Amino acid sequence: MSELFRFGVSLPKGLLNKFDELIKKRSYSNRSEAFRDLIRNELIKKEWQEGKEIAGAIILIYDHHKRELVNKLVDIQHDYQNLIVSAQHIHLDHSNCLEMIAVKGKPKNAQKLADTLKSVKGVKHGILSMSSTGKRLA
Ligand code: NI
């Protein structure tokens, strides 16, 4: 872990109260940890905007009875084999499947893959979780 520095932050009372309520709900043990996470979230946003190497995950929900849809999702993933680190398929119930696709690479490729998969007819829900390789986060 890198060296820790302390600094003071001045906030309006109302804003600090709201912050404390929020971090309590999210189970943070103290303000510092919550504040560090806020900063890291902004740094990750910047990584995505600047086209740095990122990591993330795409989650898809779909009905596997639609065979054409399943084939299409697999075909698309084969076109992005350099970006996809791993994929996991979970059978949620008789019809519904959840697929988690871990990605590492350029943000624009991750976004394009997520958009392409989400827009396939029959995908019930799709979301891209934008995260980081962790290399540029302290
Ligand atoms: Ni399944």
mmCIF file of C-alpha atoms and ligand atoms in Angstrom:
data_model
loop_
_atom_site.group_PDB
_atom_site.id
_atom_site.type_symbol
_atom_site.label_atom_id
_atom_site.label_comp_id
_atom_site.label_asym_id
_atom_site.label_seq_id
_atom_site.Cartn_x
_atom_site.Cartn_y
_atom_site.Cartn_z
ATOM 1 C CA MET A 1 0.000 0.000 0.000
ATOM 2 C CA SER A 2 1.306 3.478 -0.784
ATOM 3 C CA GLU A 3 2.042 6.049 1.891
ATOM 4 C CA LEU A 4 -1.033 7.711 3.376
ATOM 5 C CA PHE A 5 -1.444 11.496 3.496
ATOM 6 C CA ARG A 6 -3.991 13.393 5.560
ATOM 7 C CA PHE A 7 -5.713 16.572 4.424
ATOM 8 C CA GLY A 8 -8.697 18.588 5.584
ATOM 9 C CA VAL A 9 -11.889 18.934 3.574
ATOM 10 C CA SER A 10 -14.384 21.726 4.216
ATOM 11 C CA LEU A 11 -17.995 20.921 3.387
ATOM 12 C CA PRO A 12 -21.346 22.579 4.054
ATOM 13 C CA LYS A 13 -22.994 20.841 7.045
ATOM 14 C CA GLY A 14 -25.964 19.655 4.973
ATOM 15 C CA LEU A 15 -23.731 18.043 2.365
ATOM 16 C CA LEU A 16 -21.625 16.297 5.006
ATOM 17 C CA ASN A 17 -24.790 14.943 6.667
ATOM 18 C CA LYS A 18 -25.984 13.564 3.322
ATOM 19 C CA PHE A 19 -22.564 12.033 2.681
ATOM 20 C CA ASP A 20 -22.592 10.367 6.109
ATOM 21 C CA GLU A 21 -26.086 8.966 5.499
ATOM 22 C CA LEU A 22 -25.003 7.623 2.112
ATOM 23 C CA ILE A 23 -21.838 5.933 3.337
ATOM 24 C CA LYS A 24 -23.704 4.401 6.293
ATOM 25 C CA LYS A 25 -26.208 2.856 3.875
ATOM 26 C CA ARG A 26 -23.341 1.533 1.762
ATOM 27 C CA SER A 27 -21.639 0.021 4.813
ATOM 28 C CA TYR A 28 -18.424 2.042 4.690
ATOM 29 C CA SER A 29 -16.616 1.909 8.012
ATOM 30 C CA ASN A 30 -15.364 5.492 7.692
ATOM 31 C CA ARG A 31 -15.401 8.621 5.546
ATOM 32 C CA SER A 32 -11.855 8.100 4.291
ATOM 33 C CA GLU A 33 -12.636 4.785 2.607
ATOM 34 C CA ALA A 34 -15.772 6.240 1.012
ATOM 35 C CA PHE A 35 -13.821 9.259 -0.181
ATOM 36 C CA ARG A 36 -11.066 7.060 -1.666
ATOM 37 C CA ASP A 37 -13.712 5.125 -3.619
ATOM 38 C CA LEU A 38 -15.259 8.339 -4.972
ATOM 39 C CA ILE A 39 -11.838 9.435 -6.228
ATOM 40 C CA ARG A 40 -11.128 6.019 -7.758
ATOM 41 C CA ASN A 41 -14.484 6.093 -9.559
ATOM 42 C CA GLU A 42 -13.541 9.426 -11.134
ATOM 43 C CA LEU A 43 -10.104 8.094 -12.123
ATOM 44 C CA ILE A 44 -11.738 5.073 -13.774
ATOM 45 C CA LYS A 45 -14.106 7.360 -15.703
ATOM 46 C CA LYS A 46 -11.022 9.226 -16.930
ATOM 47 C CA GLU A 47 -9.319 5.974 -18.010
ATOM 48 C CA TRP A 48 -12.379 5.117 -20.108
ATOM 49 C CA GLN A 49 -12.596 8.600 -21.600
ATOM 50 C CA GLU A 50 -8.883 8.714 -22.448
ATOM 51 C CA GLY A 51 -8.807 5.296 -24.108
ATOM 52 C CA LYS A 52 -6.399 3.702 -21.626
ATOM 53 C CA GLU A 53 -6.364 -0.066 -21.166
ATOM 54 C CA ILE A 54 -9.412 -0.934 -19.054
ATOM 55 C CA ALA A 55 -11.119 -3.973 -17.602
ATOM 56 C CA GLY A 56 -14.803 -4.581 -17.134
ATOM 57 C CA ALA A 57 -17.669 -7.005 -17.423
ATOM 58 C CA ILE A 58 -20.692 -7.344 -19.636
ATOM 59 C CA ILE A 59 -23.760 -9.037 -18.193
ATOM 60 C CA LEU A 60 -26.486 -10.358 -20.455
ATOM 61 C CA ILE A 61 -29.847 -11.926 -19.660
ATOM 62 C CA TYR A 62 -31.537 -13.937 -22.393
ATOM 63 C CA ASP A 63 -33.775 -16.908 -23.176
ATOM 64 C CA HIS A 64 -31.702 -19.846 -24.408
ATOM 65 C CA HIS A 65 -34.690 -21.391 -26.179
ATOM 66 C CA LYS A 66 -34.096 -18.866 -28.923
ATOM 67 C CA ARG A 67 -31.348 -20.862 -30.639
ATOM 68 C CA GLU A 68 -30.621 -18.292 -33.296
ATOM 69 C CA LEU A 69 -30.008 -15.723 -30.587
ATOM 70 C CA VAL A 70 -27.542 -18.004 -28.751
ATOM 71 C CA ASN A 71 -25.592 -18.661 -31.973
ATOM 72 C CA LYS A 72 -25.472 -14.965 -32.726
ATOM 73 C CA LEU A 73 -24.126 -14.106 -29.267
ATOM 74 C CA VAL A 74 -21.391 -16.745 -29.670
ATOM 75 C CA ASP A 75 -20.478 -15.518 -33.182
ATOM 76 C CA ILE A 76 -20.124 -11.940 -31.933
ATOM 77 C CA GLN A 77 -17.915 -13.043 -29.032
ATOM 78 C CA HIS A 78 -15.610 -14.905 -31.424
ATOM 79 C CA ASP A 79 -15.032 -11.620 -33.251
ATOM 80 C CA TYR A 80 -13.746 -10.108 -29.985
ATOM 81 C CA GLN A 81 -11.515 -12.935 -28.762
ATOM 82 C CA ASN A 82 -8.609 -10.562 -28.058
ATOM 83 C CA LEU A 83 -10.795 -8.444 -25.788
ATOM 84 C CA ILE A 84 -12.631 -11.216 -23.923
ATOM 85 C CA VAL A 85 -10.697 -12.661 -20.997
ATOM 86 C CA SER A 86 -13.352 -15.106 -19.878
ATOM 87 C CA ALA A 87 -17.056 -15.825 -20.191
ATOM 88 C CA GLN A 88 -19.318 -17.612 -17.768
ATOM 89 C CA HIS A 89 -22.771 -18.939 -18.469
ATOM 90 C CA ILE A 90 -25.249 -19.403 -15.628
ATOM 91 C CA HIS A 91 -28.639 -21.126 -16.039
ATOM 92 C CA LEU A 92 -30.985 -18.964 -13.974
ATOM 93 C CA ASP A 93 -34.087 -21.110 -14.482
ATOM 94 C CA HIS A 94 -35.695 -23.279 -17.172
ATOM 95 C CA SER A 95 -35.530 -20.516 -19.792
ATOM 96 C CA ASN A 96 -33.351 -17.669 -18.618
ATOM 97 C CA CYS A 97 -29.589 -17.512 -18.830
ATOM 98 C CA LEU A 98 -27.140 -15.025 -17.405
ATOM 99 C CA GLU A 99 -23.841 -14.557 -19.185
ATOM 100 C CA MET A 100 -20.906 -12.714 -17.652
ATOM 101 C CA ILE A 101 -18.206 -11.684 -20.083
ATOM 102 C CA ALA A 102 -14.999 -10.292 -18.592
ATOM 103 C CA VAL A 103 -13.149 -7.909 -20.890
ATOM 104 C CA LYS A 104 -9.730 -6.250 -20.894
ATOM 105 C CA GLY A 105 -8.529 -3.870 -23.577
ATOM 106 C CA LYS A 106 -9.491 -0.609 -25.256
ATOM 107 C CA PRO A 107 -12.625 1.125 -23.896
ATOM 108 C CA LYS A 108 -14.070 1.702 -27.366
ATOM 109 C CA ASN A 109 -13.858 -2.040 -28.141
ATOM 110 C CA ALA A 110 -15.498 -2.968 -24.827
ATOM 111 C CA GLN A 111 -18.275 -0.444 -25.465
ATOM 112 C CA LYS A 112 -18.756 -1.680 -29.031
ATOM 113 C CA LEU A 113 -18.943 -5.321 -27.923
ATOM 114 C CA ALA A 114 -21.446 -4.472 -25.174
ATOM 115 C CA ASP A 115 -23.591 -2.417 -27.560
ATOM 116 C CA THR A 116 -23.510 -5.136 -30.221
ATOM 117 C CA LEU A 117 -24.493 -7.899 -27.769
ATOM 118 C CA LYS A 118 -27.207 -5.796 -26.092
ATOM 119 C CA SER A 119 -28.800 -4.914 -29.396
ATOM 120 C CA VAL A 120 -29.249 -8.533 -30.519
ATOM 121 C CA LYS A 121 -32.975 -9.243 -30.750
ATOM 122 C CA GLY A 122 -34.120 -11.320 -27.776
ATOM 123 C CA VAL A 123 -31.549 -10.096 -25.247
ATOM 124 C CA LYS A 124 -33.706 -9.098 -22.281
ATOM 125 C CA HIS A 125 -31.094 -7.043 -20.494
ATOM 126 C CA GLY A 126 -27.497 -6.109 -21.020
ATOM 127 C CA ILE A 127 -25.157 -3.927 -19.043
ATOM 128 C CA LEU A 128 -21.499 -2.953 -19.206
ATOM 129 C CA SER A 129 -19.743 -2.524 -15.892
ATOM 130 C CA MET A 130 -16.838 -0.165 -16.499
ATOM 131 C CA SER A 131 -13.903 -0.910 -14.262
ATOM 132 C CA SER A 132 -10.145 -0.763 -14.285
ATOM 133 C CA THR A 133 -7.101 -2.992 -14.666
ATOM 134 C CA GLY A 134 -6.111 -1.510 -11.301
ATOM 135 C CA LYS A 135 -2.647 -0.564 -12.564
ATOM 136 C CA ARG A 136 -3.281 3.179 -12.349
ATOM 137 C CA LEU A 137 -5.229 3.076 -9.078
ATOM 138 C CA ALA A 138 -3.351 3.366 -5.786
HETATM 139 NI NI NI B 1 -28.366 -21.363 -19.709
#
